[in-house]
Amino acid sequence: MVTIICLIRHGQTDWNKQGLVQGITNKRLNEVGIKQANDAADFLLENDPTWDVILSSPLSRAYDTAVIIAKKLHFTQEIKTDPIFMERQFGAAEGKVLDKVMYEEIFQEKIEGLESLADLQKRGLSALSKVNKAYPGKKVIITTHSQFIKGILSALDPDFDFTMYLKNSSLNYFTITNGQIKIWQYNITK
């Protein structure tokens, strides 16, 4: 029995556009982000329209992305939220410009209140295992965040380049068979 999970990064926010670190700061989608969420929904509608479950981070930018996708897919069940899918906590870096210096401080984990990469990876893998246990053999969409997705990718593939830009509203597919999580495809956009 194979569980298919599609992690979808939320659409753009004004802070994304301005190059600010968001973390767990709650920001809504901007007009571009709404269009990106609709584009992701259109891609799913054209290529993979049938899903059993839609889950989301409770942060507005992810939840609003889930609502847009659910509407286009005619998904009528409740969208359940879980804080396990939230973005990485960036502590003192939240709200600051993500320049080369800030990125290096984050990468070297020198920021007060920053969730470590090891903890992020552990949380991400735990989240996917939890979903597999709750919905074995189902197809599950989870709207979430860049660092959360990249944490999982880097945990599963040691050669994954954590500096790679994960596009807003990108689709990232994983399969779980007999408890084994595997990367299927990632960073897919319309």
XYZ file of C-alpha atoms in Angstrom:
190
model
C 0.000 0.000 0.000
C 1.469 3.336 -1.099
C 0.645 6.667 0.492
C 1.212 9.661 -1.790
C 1.881 13.028 -0.201
C 2.101 16.289 -2.107
C 3.647 19.106 -0.089
C 2.713 22.429 -1.640
C 4.539 25.597 -0.686
C 2.184 28.512 -0.055
C 1.806 31.358 -2.549
C 3.729 34.621 -2.286
C 3.236 37.126 0.542
C 4.395 40.732 0.698
C 7.244 39.622 2.969
C 8.338 37.064 0.343
C 8.303 39.835 -2.247
C 10.350 42.127 0.026
C 12.884 39.386 0.832
C 12.051 39.287 4.547
C 12.387 36.231 6.767
C 8.844 35.097 7.699
C 9.213 32.007 9.838
C 6.153 31.664 12.054
C 5.096 35.303 11.568
C 1.567 35.093 10.177
C 1.267 36.839 6.794
C -1.473 36.530 4.173
C -1.107 35.858 0.460
C -0.734 38.893 -1.791
C -2.317 39.118 -5.268
C 0.592 37.253 -6.865
C 0.323 34.567 -4.172
C -3.381 34.098 -4.855
C -2.607 33.666 -8.567
C 0.178 31.188 -7.751
C -2.185 29.141 -5.562
C -4.723 29.119 -8.398
C -1.974 28.017 -10.811
C -1.063 25.116 -8.500
C -4.738 24.165 -8.309
C -5.044 24.330 -12.111
C -1.984 22.090 -12.471
C -3.535 19.548 -10.106
C -6.907 19.802 -11.835
C -5.287 19.050 -15.208
C -2.819 16.383 -14.059
C -3.877 14.865 -10.746
C -7.356 16.032 -9.650
C -8.366 13.339 -7.138
C -7.167 13.652 -3.538
C -8.434 12.019 -0.358
C -7.248 14.533 2.225
C -6.069 18.142 2.360
C -4.066 19.249 5.406
C -2.375 22.565 6.130
C -0.116 24.549 8.353
C -2.317 26.838 10.479
C -0.485 29.935 9.190
C -2.759 32.025 6.933
C -0.547 31.924 3.851
C -0.597 28.117 3.812
C -4.237 27.713 4.848
C -5.446 30.226 2.246
C -3.467 28.311 -0.389
C -5.233 25.110 0.734
C -8.659 26.764 0.492
C -7.987 27.941 -3.075
C -6.787 24.475 -4.109
C -9.698 22.703 -2.396
C -12.233 24.939 -4.115
C -10.796 24.315 -7.592
C -10.606 20.560 -6.967
C -14.221 20.525 -5.683
C -12.894 19.105 -2.419
C -15.729 19.385 0.105
C -14.202 17.805 3.203
C -12.720 19.816 6.048
C -9.172 21.111 5.615
C -7.452 20.098 8.831
C -4.605 22.180 10.235
C -1.724 20.982 12.365
C 1.140 23.064 13.804
C 3.561 20.250 12.913
C 3.402 21.589 9.316
C 4.395 25.145 10.302
C 7.426 26.958 8.947
C 10.789 26.767 10.655
C 11.090 29.122 13.599
C 13.661 31.770 12.741
C 13.677 33.502 16.120
C 15.474 36.865 16.053
C 15.797 36.707 12.240
C 12.046 37.014 11.608
C 11.116 40.253 9.876
C 14.708 40.924 8.820
C 16.046 41.102 5.261
C 17.353 37.761 4.028
C 20.681 38.857 2.566
C 23.896 36.843 2.225
C 25.013 37.666 5.767
C 21.659 36.691 7.306
C 21.510 33.509 5.215
C 24.985 32.523 6.404
C 24.022 33.160 10.045
C 20.936 30.985 9.598
C 22.942 28.277 7.820
C 25.509 28.289 10.654
C 22.651 28.362 13.208
C 23.899 31.544 14.897
C 20.428 33.123 15.314
C 18.815 33.222 18.753
C 15.577 31.222 18.802
C 16.297 29.471 15.474
C 14.943 25.946 15.095
C 17.970 23.796 14.276
C 18.146 21.991 10.952
C 18.268 18.659 12.811
C 15.065 19.512 14.703
C 13.399 20.738 11.496
C 14.302 17.509 9.689
C 13.086 15.389 12.591
C 9.786 17.310 12.742
C 9.291 16.991 8.976
C 9.887 13.249 8.851
C 7.722 12.779 11.937
C 4.933 14.760 10.250
C 4.997 12.557 7.148
C 5.022 9.393 9.277
C 2.071 10.747 11.275
C 0.151 11.437 8.049
C 0.957 7.953 6.726
C -0.300 6.378 9.948
C -3.543 8.408 9.875
C -4.181 8.015 6.124
C -2.458 4.829 4.905
C -2.739 4.270 1.168
C -4.381 7.663 0.623
C -3.426 10.666 -1.496
C -2.773 13.650 0.750
C -2.086 17.305 -0.053
C -0.351 19.362 2.632
C 0.039 23.106 2.161
C 3.097 24.219 4.048
C 6.341 26.201 3.856
C 9.692 26.280 2.062
C 12.016 25.418 4.935
C 9.688 22.668 6.163
C 9.748 21.041 2.713
C 13.501 21.568 2.278
C 14.093 20.064 5.712
C 12.393 16.864 4.567
C 14.193 16.854 1.211
C 17.576 17.300 2.907
C 16.812 14.602 5.491
C 15.996 12.093 2.746
C 18.761 13.092 0.322
C 22.109 14.119 1.831
C 23.109 15.596 -1.542
C 20.079 17.904 -1.654
C 21.187 21.538 -2.026
C 19.457 23.357 0.850
C 20.232 26.696 -0.823
C 18.014 25.781 -3.798
C 15.085 28.170 -4.199
C 11.797 26.365 -3.676
C 9.238 28.244 -5.757
C 6.035 29.604 -4.248
C 3.136 27.180 -4.823
C 5.523 24.452 -6.005
C 4.399 20.835 -5.743
C 6.690 18.358 -4.003
C 5.719 14.674 -4.137
C 6.689 11.918 -1.719
C 5.688 8.268 -1.517
C 5.562 6.142 1.598
C 5.673 2.364 1.249
C 6.073 0.100 4.302
C 7.102 3.152 6.329
C 9.847 4.118 3.855
C 9.588 7.744 2.717
C 10.935 8.494 -0.742
C 11.209 11.654 -2.818
C 9.229 11.310 -6.037
C 9.456 14.798 -7.630
C 9.987 18.297 -6.288
C 9.757 22.006 -7.113
C 7.104 21.491 -9.814
C 5.164 24.545 -10.976
C 2.757 25.231 -13.803
